[in-house]
RNA sequence: GCCCCGGUGGCGGAAUCGGUAGACGCAGCGGAUUCAAAAUCCGCCGCCGAAAGGUGUGCCAGUUCGAGUCUGGCCCGGGGCACCA
């Protein structure tokens, strides 16, 4: 006898007890989870005989405990996994830990716990929480990215890419805290100051390793068109991020002779004749050269380095500049053009220099007004008011209607023709050419932090940078370490960095920077296919689970650009290194879930030193006061009964003290209620408003469903199928509703991935069931059919409860192993349908007609109905619109 | 600042292809049951109006027989901006 069969008999024996009258979630959930564990229900085994369904949720950072966003994310994944398993797919739903990252170092600073110990204990706690939610996860594939068994393979890949030139070293800007002598993350820079020291932050250039993602820019862009399963908005965001633009890269020769040239890129070469200045970044070689004997300019360049490196800060700061005294020659007119240093020009974009055309670029216009630089109009649009060099008008940048003026031989040309003509002339003078440029920059992966994957490079005074040879991998991160918040801990550990050069054997120094933690999350989804392989990064099982892409990926919208782009990049890199075949895109279907938000409450703190500061109060400690219609009129603190201020809904966070701990919810109501409410409260891609009252409603529904099923079971199970012909008209209505609901729920789970409407449909069905006469034999059979179907329809969302309900209705059977209910087309037949009647687009009545009624008879019935007669007021008929199955619109 | 998304009753939301706006749930109100309460069950529930009816999907225009849905402009809220993950 097969093991599965023995277990199922044991299960049957254990389940033979009578159904409990009351819904008891704790007991039901314990028993169902034990059953799934012992039967290996969630184990995923490669099986060429079944279509595979790889359902992946973004793995969590082990921050301590689960938050509502996790519950939401993993419930969506579990619903899709369980639904597809019932549809006959071979499902893989894995889970792991994105375990490297800054919070572990912050915790070490705050609580004096080593990052490794903190991380592993968080993982243990969160794993237990995930298990208590009953997710059908194959736990045998679990891994944490902070273990050498995982990160050794990214070190290995790094050395391969280094040898291929896909990893290289160059200078990059970081936030430097001059007091703590350390590099800060963007989030650690608050209003231009270090979060701990309060020191003014400055930009500093340090050597870093870069991944050549720009070499894949074209492919990453064009492949977006092959992702019909992605939300349009995410594809658009990625497209804009990659930012392909065609333009002209050209040079201004330096006026003081020599062969030196200043290169710029522009998408508006039609305006080159309007250039009145050129601006370079503070780090540009020309700026450095000019500052050598210009004290004032040197000081200005220093001030440009104040503040952080985040693009949002740079884009919103005041635009400032200073002349360098250096002149370049206009490549077409020969005119002398002054070079300025601008704090808004970034060295990391293109050539670190931009041409200034104040008449036709809004930013240049403001800059020229501020520094009284010449403004030369070279584009005019017929019909627009005269050009003014006092105030900006959007038509100055109009590409479609503009014609060139004051541009010599180019006068009269449109934008496109002018770009072509000017590019051709620049090319003829060997001073430029048409070029495609990307906004996307190479990915800097060096981090001056401890809790990350060590970069496997050895710096040798004679051999230079040498990748760590395979036999010396992994470079293990020491787990016993002191975190001080000042400087990189690894750089203070000679036992880590002192080493021998693998090439010459001489004394050398190991790289002490670690990798960006996006590195781990860029390939973890491939490793789930073969987590036990100790001899290779990936193996042939990737081809089984990942061919055609991962079938469903689910995660927060906040990852729409970086994580998803890096993962797409890695899949192509690993293909080109020969590790995997051509999988195409890694994620065939993407669902981006919205955030979980909750109301906020606060009191203003008293005292001069606390001016403007707020004391945030947890929603659990507040009573909301409402008027007789339920409108909130105020709120009071439970502890003292005095008022607090209502602050509106915001993303659950520690800083606003508005987090709701899912554990309290699970402890009180059970996992199924938590899952049901979180899926019912909002569509998955929209933000979700937390509400305790709504949870109560979800719990009430499960209790009611339980009681309804219990009553039916008490009255005796029915083995026979409902016979359509023997049903009364009211019973036929219920059966139609049942099969409409089956169709609706299947479509919601499968195509629409919208679960709130699926739950609402089942609630409607249960309401209809309660109102239907089901006491005769035909009704009893229909009741059995309906309740069995409801248990299976809800199984993906509330699997513990549905498992128990189904077992009570079909003793010995396992809900999760049943096929998903199918629509019986015979049940959907309807003889008569209702059509709405409008007069001039306004609803005025309704008519009932035969389902197959001819247009002529529908028209006659509509014109004859009371509402139509009344509102037509005898006016002549102008037009008659009949929308089949919907409505009739009478236009008079 | 730039890119993307959203805005519908007291609240969360539904309306899937331009065709009955407010399904389903929460809150509220009225009733039944109960010694009482909890739980449960029944009914009402956008706004104005006695009713007839009018009006209503952030605001202003437009397209259409018909607009929550499409177009243009604006206001407000949220996500991302390359070292939070």
PDB file of N, CA, C and O (backbone and C1' of nucleotides) in Angstrom, chain A residues 98 102 186-187 240 311 441 447-449 628-629 631 681 693 700 703 744 751-752 763-764 842 870 889, chain B residues 1 3-4 10 12 14-16 19-20 23-24 26 28 40 47 53-55 65 81-85:
ATOM      1  N   UNK A  98      16.146  37.315   2.590  1.00  0.00           N
ATOM      2  CA  UNK A  98      17.038  38.319   2.015  1.00  0.00           C
ATOM      3  C   UNK A  98      17.817  38.908   3.190  1.00  0.00           C
ATOM      4  O   UNK A  98      17.489  39.983   3.684  1.00  0.00           O
ATOM      5  N   UNK A 102      21.362  46.639   6.075  1.00  0.00           N
ATOM      6  CA  UNK A 102      21.722  47.628   7.071  1.00  0.00           C
ATOM      7  C   UNK A 102      21.023  47.473   8.429  1.00  0.00           C
ATOM      8  O   UNK A 102      21.649  47.730   9.451  1.00  0.00           O
ATOM      9  N   UNK A 186      21.747  56.859   1.610  1.00  0.00           N
ATOM     10  CA  UNK A 186      20.906  58.043   1.386  1.00  0.00           C
ATOM     11  C   UNK A 186      19.909  58.246   2.512  1.00  0.00           C
ATOM     12  O   UNK A 186      19.627  59.369   2.912  1.00  0.00           O
ATOM     13  N   UNK A 187      19.334  57.143   3.025  1.00  0.00           N
ATOM     14  CA  UNK A 187      18.314  57.294   4.068  1.00  0.00           C
ATOM     15  C   UNK A 187      18.921  57.726   5.398  1.00  0.00           C
ATOM     16  O   UNK A 187      18.201  58.123   6.300  1.00  0.00           O
ATOM     17  N   UNK A 240      11.274  54.380 -18.879  1.00  0.00           N
ATOM     18  CA  UNK A 240      11.745  55.731 -18.590  1.00  0.00           C
ATOM     19  C   UNK A 240      13.057  55.717 -17.818  1.00  0.00           C
ATOM     20  O   UNK A 240      13.882  56.611 -17.971  1.00  0.00           O
ATOM     21  N   UNK A 311      19.458  61.826  -6.013  1.00  0.00           N
ATOM     22  CA  UNK A 311      19.028  62.632  -7.156  1.00  0.00           C
ATOM     23  C   UNK A 311      17.926  63.607  -6.787  1.00  0.00           C
ATOM     24  O   UNK A 311      17.892  64.742  -7.276  1.00  0.00           O
ATOM     25  N   UNK A 441      22.624  54.155 -15.784  1.00  0.00           N
ATOM     26  CA  UNK A 441      24.053  54.191 -15.493  1.00  0.00           C
ATOM     27  C   UNK A 441      24.501  52.806 -15.036  1.00  0.00           C
ATOM     28  O   UNK A 441      23.684  51.996 -14.593  1.00  0.00           O
ATOM     29  N   UNK A 447      30.001  48.501  -1.276  1.00  0.00           N
ATOM     30  CA  UNK A 447      29.439  49.125  -0.069  1.00  0.00           C
ATOM     31  C   UNK A 447      30.484  49.051   1.021  1.00  0.00           C
ATOM     32  O   UNK A 447      31.074  47.985   1.232  1.00  0.00           O
ATOM     33  N   UNK A 448      30.630  50.148   1.757  1.00  0.00           N
ATOM     34  CA  UNK A 448      31.653  50.171   2.811  1.00  0.00           C
ATOM     35  C   UNK A 448      31.001  49.721   4.111  1.00  0.00           C
ATOM     36  O   UNK A 448      31.043  50.391   5.125  1.00  0.00           O
ATOM     37  N   UNK A 449      30.356  48.551   4.051  1.00  0.00           N
ATOM     38  CA  UNK A 449      29.615  48.045   5.202  1.00  0.00           C
ATOM     39  C   UNK A 449      30.071  46.644   5.552  1.00  0.00           C
ATOM     40  O   UNK A 449      30.744  45.979   4.777  1.00  0.00           O
ATOM     41  N   UNK A 628     -24.287  60.275  15.254  1.00  0.00           N
ATOM     42  CA  UNK A 628     -25.332  59.249  15.143  1.00  0.00           C
ATOM     43  C   UNK A 628     -25.359  58.576  13.778  1.00  0.00           C
ATOM     44  O   UNK A 628     -25.964  57.529  13.598  1.00  0.00           O
ATOM     45  N   UNK A 629     -24.651  59.146  12.775  1.00  0.00           N
ATOM     46  CA  UNK A 629     -24.595  58.498  11.464  1.00  0.00           C
ATOM     47  C   UNK A 629     -23.276  57.770  11.249  1.00  0.00           C
ATOM     48  O   UNK A 629     -23.010  57.310  10.154  1.00  0.00           O
ATOM     49  N   UNK A 631     -20.304  59.091  11.503  1.00  0.00           N
ATOM     50  CA  UNK A 631     -19.196  59.936  11.026  1.00  0.00           C
ATOM     51  C   UNK A 631     -18.265  60.249  12.178  1.00  0.00           C
ATOM     52  O   UNK A 631     -18.732  60.625  13.259  1.00  0.00           O
ATOM     53  N   UNK A 681     -10.296  43.261   1.799  1.00  0.00           N
ATOM     54  CA  UNK A 681     -10.323  44.696   2.087  1.00  0.00           C
ATOM     55  C   UNK A 681     -10.026  45.578   0.879  1.00  0.00           C
ATOM     56  O   UNK A 681     -10.455  46.725   0.842  1.00  0.00           O
ATOM     57  N   UNK A 693     -12.578  46.757  12.609  1.00  0.00           N
ATOM     58  CA  UNK A 693     -13.987  46.399  12.477  1.00  0.00           C
ATOM     59  C   UNK A 693     -14.176  45.445  11.305  1.00  0.00           C
ATOM     60  O   UNK A 693     -14.954  44.502  11.371  1.00  0.00           O
ATOM     61  N   UNK A 700     -17.004  36.929  11.294  1.00  0.00           N
ATOM     62  CA  UNK A 700     -18.441  36.670  11.336  1.00  0.00           C
ATOM     63  C   UNK A 700     -18.872  35.818  10.133  1.00  0.00           C
ATOM     64  O   UNK A 700     -19.645  34.890  10.252  1.00  0.00           O
ATOM     65  N   UNK A 703     -17.831  32.210  10.651  1.00  0.00           N
ATOM     66  CA  UNK A 703     -18.704  31.573  11.645  1.00  0.00           C
ATOM     67  C   UNK A 703     -20.048  31.215  11.013  1.00  0.00           C
ATOM     68  O   UNK A 703     -20.602  30.143  11.257  1.00  0.00           O
ATOM     69  N   UNK A 744     -17.371  33.207 -11.992  1.00  0.00           N
ATOM     70  CA  UNK A 744     -16.829  34.491 -11.532  1.00  0.00           C
ATOM     71  C   UNK A 744     -15.551  34.295 -10.719  1.00  0.00           C
ATOM     72  O   UNK A 744     -14.537  34.961 -10.926  1.00  0.00           O
ATOM     73  N   UNK A 751      -7.643  34.824 -14.223  1.00  0.00           N
ATOM     74  CA  UNK A 751      -7.302  35.897 -15.154  1.00  0.00           C
ATOM     75  C   UNK A 751      -7.113  37.231 -14.446  1.00  0.00           C
ATOM     76  O   UNK A 751      -6.144  37.926 -14.663  1.00  0.00           O
ATOM     77  N   UNK A 752      -8.080  37.586 -13.568  1.00  0.00           N
ATOM     78  CA  UNK A 752      -8.063  38.945 -13.022  1.00  0.00           C
ATOM     79  C   UNK A 752      -7.150  39.114 -11.816  1.00  0.00           C
ATOM     80  O   UNK A 752      -6.741  40.220 -11.505  1.00  0.00           O
ATOM     81  N   UNK A 763     -19.978  35.525  -0.837  1.00  0.00           N
ATOM     82  CA  UNK A 763     -20.869  36.065   0.196  1.00  0.00           C
ATOM     83  C   UNK A 763     -22.281  36.233  -0.363  1.00  0.00           C
ATOM     84  O   UNK A 763     -23.269  35.894   0.301  1.00  0.00           O
ATOM     85  N   UNK A 764     -22.371  36.719  -1.582  1.00  0.00           N
ATOM     86  CA  UNK A 764     -23.683  36.862  -2.226  1.00  0.00           C
ATOM     87  C   UNK A 764     -24.360  35.508  -2.373  1.00  0.00           C
ATOM     88  O   UNK A 764     -25.558  35.373  -2.152  1.00  0.00           O
ATOM     89  N   UNK A 842     -31.475  58.772 -19.595  1.00  0.00           N
ATOM     90  CA  UNK A 842     -31.812  58.679 -18.174  1.00  0.00           C
ATOM     91  C   UNK A 842     -32.712  57.476 -17.943  1.00  0.00           C
ATOM     92  O   UNK A 842     -33.651  57.239 -18.700  1.00  0.00           O
ATOM     93  N   UNK A 870     -44.405  58.046 -20.245  1.00  0.00           N
ATOM     94  CA  UNK A 870     -44.483  59.233 -19.389  1.00  0.00           C
ATOM     95  C   UNK A 870     -43.443  60.284 -19.776  1.00  0.00           C
ATOM     96  O   UNK A 870     -43.739  61.473 -19.872  1.00  0.00           O
ATOM     97  N   UNK A 889     -32.180  52.676 -25.238  1.00  0.00           N
ATOM     98  CA  UNK A 889     -32.172  54.121 -25.017  1.00  0.00           C
ATOM     99  C   UNK A 889     -33.052  54.787 -26.073  1.00  0.00           C
ATOM    100  O   UNK A 889     -32.802  54.654 -27.274  1.00  0.00           O
TER     101      UNK A 889
ATOM    102  P     G B   1       7.910  70.796  -7.934  1.00  0.00           P
ATOM    103  O5'   G B   1       9.329  70.548  -8.646  1.00  0.00           O
ATOM    104  C5'   G B   1       9.769  71.377  -9.715  1.00  0.00           C
ATOM    105  C4'   G B   1      10.931  70.668 -10.358  1.00  0.00           C
ATOM    106  C3'   G B   1      10.563  69.385 -11.088  1.00  0.00           C
ATOM    107  O3'   G B   1      10.229  69.667 -12.438  1.00  0.00           O
ATOM    108  C1'   G B   1      12.344  68.941  -9.602  1.00  0.00           C
ATOM    109  P     C B   3       8.260  64.096 -16.218  1.00  0.00           P
ATOM    110  O5'   C B   3       8.307  62.545 -15.864  1.00  0.00           O
ATOM    111  C5'   C B   3       9.053  61.636 -16.664  1.00  0.00           C
ATOM    112  C4'   C B   3       9.027  60.268 -16.035  1.00  0.00           C
ATOM    113  C3'   C B   3       7.646  59.729 -15.689  1.00  0.00           C
ATOM    114  O3'   C B   3       6.986  59.190 -16.828  1.00  0.00           O
ATOM    115  C1'   C B   3       9.048  59.414 -13.845  1.00  0.00           C
ATOM    116  P     C B   4       5.376  59.234 -16.911  1.00  0.00           P
ATOM    117  O5'   C B   4       4.912  58.172 -15.822  1.00  0.00           O
ATOM    118  C5'   C B   4       5.077  56.779 -16.044  1.00  0.00           C
ATOM    119  C4'   C B   4       4.686  56.020 -14.804  1.00  0.00           C
ATOM    120  C3'   C B   4       3.250  56.193 -14.347  1.00  0.00           C
ATOM    121  O3'   C B   4       2.348  55.423 -15.116  1.00  0.00           O
ATOM    122  C1'   C B   4       4.661  56.379 -12.489  1.00  0.00           C
ATOM    123  P     G B  10     -21.041  61.011   2.744  1.00  0.00           P
ATOM    124  O5'   G B  10     -20.545  60.241   4.051  1.00  0.00           O
ATOM    125  C5'   G B  10     -20.154  60.990   5.181  1.00  0.00           C
ATOM    126  C4'   G B  10     -19.427  60.116   6.155  1.00  0.00           C
ATOM    127  C3'   G B  10     -18.546  59.024   5.555  1.00  0.00           C
ATOM    128  O3'   G B  10     -17.318  59.528   5.106  1.00  0.00           O
ATOM    129  C1'   G B  10     -19.810  58.107   7.325  1.00  0.00           C
ATOM    130  P     G B  12     -12.458  55.188   2.637  1.00  0.00           P
ATOM    131  O5'   G B  12     -12.339  53.606   2.557  1.00  0.00           O
ATOM    132  C5'   G B  12     -11.329  52.941   3.307  1.00  0.00           C
ATOM    133  C4'   G B  12     -11.431  51.460   3.061  1.00  0.00           C
ATOM    134  C3'   G B  12     -11.482  51.041   1.601  1.00  0.00           C
ATOM    135  O3'   G B  12     -10.199  51.076   1.011  1.00  0.00           O
ATOM    136  C1'   G B  12     -13.105  49.848   2.814  1.00  0.00           C
ATOM    137  P     A B  14     -12.613  47.671  -5.992  1.00  0.00           P
ATOM    138  O5'   A B  14     -14.149  47.355  -6.270  1.00  0.00           O
ATOM    139  C5'   A B  14     -14.638  46.055  -6.017  1.00  0.00           C
ATOM    140  C4'   A B  14     -16.039  45.923  -6.528  1.00  0.00           C
ATOM    141  C3'   A B  14     -16.257  46.256  -7.987  1.00  0.00           C
ATOM    142  O3'   A B  14     -15.831  45.192  -8.808  1.00  0.00           O
ATOM    143  C1'   A B  14     -18.021  47.122  -6.687  1.00  0.00           C
ATOM    144  P     A B  15     -15.211  45.491 -10.220  1.00  0.00           P
ATOM    145  O5'   A B  15     -16.405  46.189 -11.012  1.00  0.00           O
ATOM    146  C5'   A B  15     -17.532  45.429 -11.417  1.00  0.00           C
ATOM    147  C4'   A B  15     -18.551  46.350 -12.011  1.00  0.00           C
ATOM    148  C3'   A B  15     -18.031  47.256 -13.114  1.00  0.00           C
ATOM    149  O3'   A B  15     -17.975  46.563 -14.341  1.00  0.00           O
ATOM    150  C1'   A B  15     -19.339  48.511 -11.609  1.00  0.00           C
ATOM    151  P     U B  16     -17.035  47.026 -15.493  1.00  0.00           P
ATOM    152  O5'   U B  16     -15.655  46.327 -15.099  1.00  0.00           O
ATOM    153  C5'   U B  16     -14.403  46.751 -15.632  1.00  0.00           C
ATOM    154  C4'   U B  16     -13.669  45.586 -16.261  1.00  0.00           C
ATOM    155  C3'   U B  16     -14.224  45.118 -17.605  1.00  0.00           C
ATOM    156  O3'   U B  16     -13.134  44.746 -18.436  1.00  0.00           O
ATOM    157  C1'   U B  16     -14.181  43.319 -16.116  1.00  0.00           C
ATOM    158  P     G B  19     -19.764  49.894 -20.809  1.00  0.00           P
ATOM    159  O5'   G B  19     -21.285  50.163 -20.434  1.00  0.00           O
ATOM    160  C5'   G B  19     -21.616  51.204 -19.515  1.00  0.00           C
ATOM    161  C4'   G B  19     -23.115  51.345 -19.434  1.00  0.00           C
ATOM    162  C3'   G B  19     -23.850  50.044 -19.166  1.00  0.00           C
ATOM    163  O3'   G B  19     -25.022  50.371 -18.428  1.00  0.00           O
ATOM    164  C1'   G B  19     -24.552  50.913 -21.246  1.00  0.00           C
ATOM    165  P     U B  20     -24.997  50.313 -16.819  1.00  0.00           P
ATOM    166  O5'   U B  20     -26.565  50.260 -16.520  1.00  0.00           O
ATOM    167  C5'   U B  20     -27.395  51.362 -16.869  1.00  0.00           C
ATOM    168  C4'   U B  20     -28.372  51.602 -15.741  1.00  0.00           C
ATOM    169  C3'   U B  20     -27.704  51.885 -14.384  1.00  0.00           C
ATOM    170  O3'   U B  20     -28.475  52.840 -13.684  1.00  0.00           O
ATOM    171  C1'   U B  20     -29.078  49.991 -14.217  1.00  0.00           C
ATOM    172  P     A B  23     -24.771  48.624  -2.787  1.00  0.00           P
ATOM    173  O5'   A B  23     -24.795  47.060  -3.052  1.00  0.00           O
ATOM    174  C5'   A B  23     -25.531  46.531  -4.148  1.00  0.00           C
ATOM    175  C4'   A B  23     -24.791  45.361  -4.759  1.00  0.00           C
ATOM    176  C3'   A B  23     -24.184  44.380  -3.756  1.00  0.00           C
ATOM    177  O3'   A B  23     -25.135  43.439  -3.308  1.00  0.00           O
ATOM    178  C1'   A B  23     -22.584  44.925  -5.398  1.00  0.00           C
ATOM    179  P     C B  24     -25.387  43.163  -1.760  1.00  0.00           P
ATOM    180  O5'   C B  24     -23.934  42.727  -1.264  1.00  0.00           O
ATOM    181  C5'   C B  24     -23.403  41.447  -1.585  1.00  0.00           C
ATOM    182  C4'   C B  24     -21.981  41.343  -1.076  1.00  0.00           C
ATOM    183  C3'   C B  24     -21.785  41.793   0.365  1.00  0.00           C
ATOM    184  O3'   C B  24     -22.151  40.783   1.280  1.00  0.00           O
ATOM    185  C1'   C B  24     -20.141  42.801  -0.960  1.00  0.00           C
ATOM    186  P     C B  26     -20.496  43.042   7.994  1.00  0.00           P
ATOM    187  O5'   C B  26     -19.667  44.357   8.319  1.00  0.00           O
ATOM    188  C5'   C B  26     -18.355  44.267   8.869  1.00  0.00           C
ATOM    189  C4'   C B  26     -17.770  45.650   9.039  1.00  0.00           C
ATOM    190  C3'   C B  26     -18.562  46.580   9.938  1.00  0.00           C
ATOM    191  O3'   C B  26     -18.356  46.289  11.305  1.00  0.00           O
ATOM    192  C1'   C B  26     -17.890  47.743   8.011  1.00  0.00           C
ATOM    193  P     G B  28     -21.814  50.872  15.301  1.00  0.00           P
ATOM    194  O5'   G B  28     -22.866  51.871  14.657  1.00  0.00           O
ATOM    195  C5'   G B  28     -22.685  53.279  14.790  1.00  0.00           C
ATOM    196  C4'   G B  28     -23.734  54.008  13.992  1.00  0.00           C
ATOM    197  C3'   G B  28     -25.177  53.697  14.372  1.00  0.00           C
ATOM    198  O3'   G B  28     -25.585  54.422  15.506  1.00  0.00           O
ATOM    199  C1'   G B  28     -24.956  53.625  12.024  1.00  0.00           C
ATOM    200  P     U B  40     -22.932  37.573  15.489  1.00  0.00           P
ATOM    201  O5'   U B  40     -24.352  36.869  15.297  1.00  0.00           O
ATOM    202  C5'   U B  40     -24.422  35.465  15.064  1.00  0.00           C
ATOM    203  C4'   U B  40     -25.858  35.016  15.133  1.00  0.00           C
ATOM    204  C3'   U B  40     -26.799  35.695  14.147  1.00  0.00           C
ATOM    205  O3'   U B  40     -26.706  35.124  12.859  1.00  0.00           O
ATOM    206  C1'   U B  40     -27.806  35.674  16.287  1.00  0.00           C
ATOM    207  P     C B  47     -27.695  60.195   2.796  1.00  0.00           P
ATOM    208  O5'   C B  47     -27.581  61.546   1.950  1.00  0.00           O
ATOM    209  C5'   C B  47     -26.478  62.428   2.141  1.00  0.00           C
ATOM    210  C4'   C B  47     -26.603  63.597   1.195  1.00  0.00           C
ATOM    211  C3'   C B  47     -27.960  64.307   1.237  1.00  0.00           C
ATOM    212  O3'   C B  47     -28.035  65.237   2.297  1.00  0.00           O
ATOM    213  C1'   C B  47     -27.372  63.899  -1.005  1.00  0.00           C
ATOM    214  P     G B  53     -41.305  60.211 -10.638  1.00  0.00           P
ATOM    215  O5'   G B  53     -40.145  61.312 -10.616  1.00  0.00           O
ATOM    216  C5'   G B  53     -39.985  62.242 -11.670  1.00  0.00           C
ATOM    217  C4'   G B  53     -39.469  63.544 -11.131  1.00  0.00           C
ATOM    218  C3'   G B  53     -37.958  63.752 -11.203  1.00  0.00           C
ATOM    219  O3'   G B  53     -37.537  64.171 -12.487  1.00  0.00           O
ATOM    220  C1'   G B  53     -38.728  64.366  -9.054  1.00  0.00           C
ATOM    221  P     G B  54     -36.075  63.820 -13.010  1.00  0.00           P
ATOM    222  O5'   G B  54     -35.153  64.815 -12.164  1.00  0.00           O
ATOM    223  C5'   G B  54     -35.248  66.221 -12.367  1.00  0.00           C
ATOM    224  C4'   G B  54     -34.506  66.940 -11.278  1.00  0.00           C
ATOM    225  C3'   G B  54     -33.002  66.669 -11.226  1.00  0.00           C
ATOM    226  O3'   G B  54     -32.293  67.463 -12.151  1.00  0.00           O
ATOM    227  C1'   G B  54     -33.916  66.517  -9.046  1.00  0.00           C
ATOM    228  P     U B  55     -31.030  66.860 -12.885  1.00  0.00           P
ATOM    229  O5'   U B  55     -29.989  66.696 -11.691  1.00  0.00           O
ATOM    230  C5'   U B  55     -29.454  67.846 -11.035  1.00  0.00           C
ATOM    231  C4'   U B  55     -28.721  67.437  -9.786  1.00  0.00           C
ATOM    232  C3'   U B  55     -27.550  66.482  -9.994  1.00  0.00           C
ATOM    233  O3'   U B  55     -26.383  67.183 -10.381  1.00  0.00           O
ATOM    234  C1'   U B  55     -28.883  65.703  -8.207  1.00  0.00           C
ATOM    235  P     C B  65     -24.262  61.112 -30.934  1.00  0.00           P
ATOM    236  O5'   C B  65     -25.286  60.776 -29.760  1.00  0.00           O
ATOM    237  C5'   C B  65     -26.551  61.438 -29.709  1.00  0.00           C
ATOM    238  C4'   C B  65     -27.408  60.780 -28.653  1.00  0.00           C
ATOM    239  C3'   C B  65     -26.728  60.573 -27.313  1.00  0.00           C
ATOM    240  O3'   C B  65     -26.820  61.737 -26.519  1.00  0.00           O
ATOM    241  C1'   C B  65     -27.765  58.556 -27.967  1.00  0.00           C
ATOM    242  P     C B  81      14.139  54.695  -4.509  1.00  0.00           P
ATOM    243  O5'   C B  81      14.657  55.793  -5.531  1.00  0.00           O
ATOM    244  C5'   C B  81      15.341  55.405  -6.718  1.00  0.00           C
ATOM    245  C4'   C B  81      15.607  56.606  -7.569  1.00  0.00           C
ATOM    246  C3'   C B  81      16.433  57.707  -6.933  1.00  0.00           C
ATOM    247  O3'   C B  81      17.812  57.381  -6.942  1.00  0.00           O
ATOM    248  C1'   C B  81      14.608  58.658  -8.068  1.00  0.00           C
ATOM    249  P     A B  82      18.765  57.952  -5.817  1.00  0.00           P
ATOM    250  O5'   A B  82      19.643  56.667  -5.557  1.00  0.00           O
ATOM    251  C5'   A B  82      19.017  55.400  -5.331  1.00  0.00           C
ATOM    252  C4'   A B  82      19.670  54.344  -6.207  1.00  0.00           C
ATOM    253  C3'   A B  82      21.182  54.429  -6.235  1.00  0.00           C
ATOM    254  O3'   A B  82      21.713  53.111  -6.203  1.00  0.00           O
ATOM    255  C1'   A B  82      20.347  54.443  -8.427  1.00  0.00           C
ATOM    256  P     C B  83      23.018  52.833  -5.301  1.00  0.00           P
ATOM    257  O5'   C B  83      22.582  53.120  -3.791  1.00  0.00           O
ATOM    258  C5'   C B  83      21.618  52.294  -3.173  1.00  0.00           C
ATOM    259  C4'   C B  83      21.714  52.472  -1.675  1.00  0.00           C
ATOM    260  C3'   C B  83      21.463  53.907  -1.217  1.00  0.00           C
ATOM    261  O3'   C B  83      20.931  53.870   0.106  1.00  0.00           O
ATOM    262  C1'   C B  83      23.607  53.264  -0.575  1.00  0.00           C
ATOM    263  P     C B  84      19.347  53.640   0.284  1.00  0.00           P
ATOM    264  O5'   C B  84      19.275  52.248   1.055  1.00  0.00           O
ATOM    265  C5'   C B  84      19.627  52.134   2.428  1.00  0.00           C
ATOM    266  C4'   C B  84      18.497  51.469   3.182  1.00  0.00           C
ATOM    267  C3'   C B  84      18.112  50.094   2.663  1.00  0.00           C
ATOM    268  O3'   C B  84      18.889  49.110   3.305  1.00  0.00           O
ATOM    269  C1'   C B  84      16.174  51.435   3.008  1.00  0.00           C
ATOM    270  P     A B  85      19.458  47.856   2.451  1.00  0.00           P
ATOM    271  O5'   A B  85      18.180  46.956   2.228  1.00  0.00           O
ATOM    272  C5'   A B  85      17.573  46.238   3.303  1.00  0.00           C
ATOM    273  C4'   A B  85      16.177  45.856   2.885  1.00  0.00           C
ATOM    274  C3'   A B  85      16.114  44.953   1.663  1.00  0.00           C
ATOM    275  O3'   A B  85      16.172  43.583   2.037  1.00  0.00           O
ATOM    276  C1'   A B  85      14.658  46.806   1.370  1.00  0.00           C
TER     277        A B  85
END
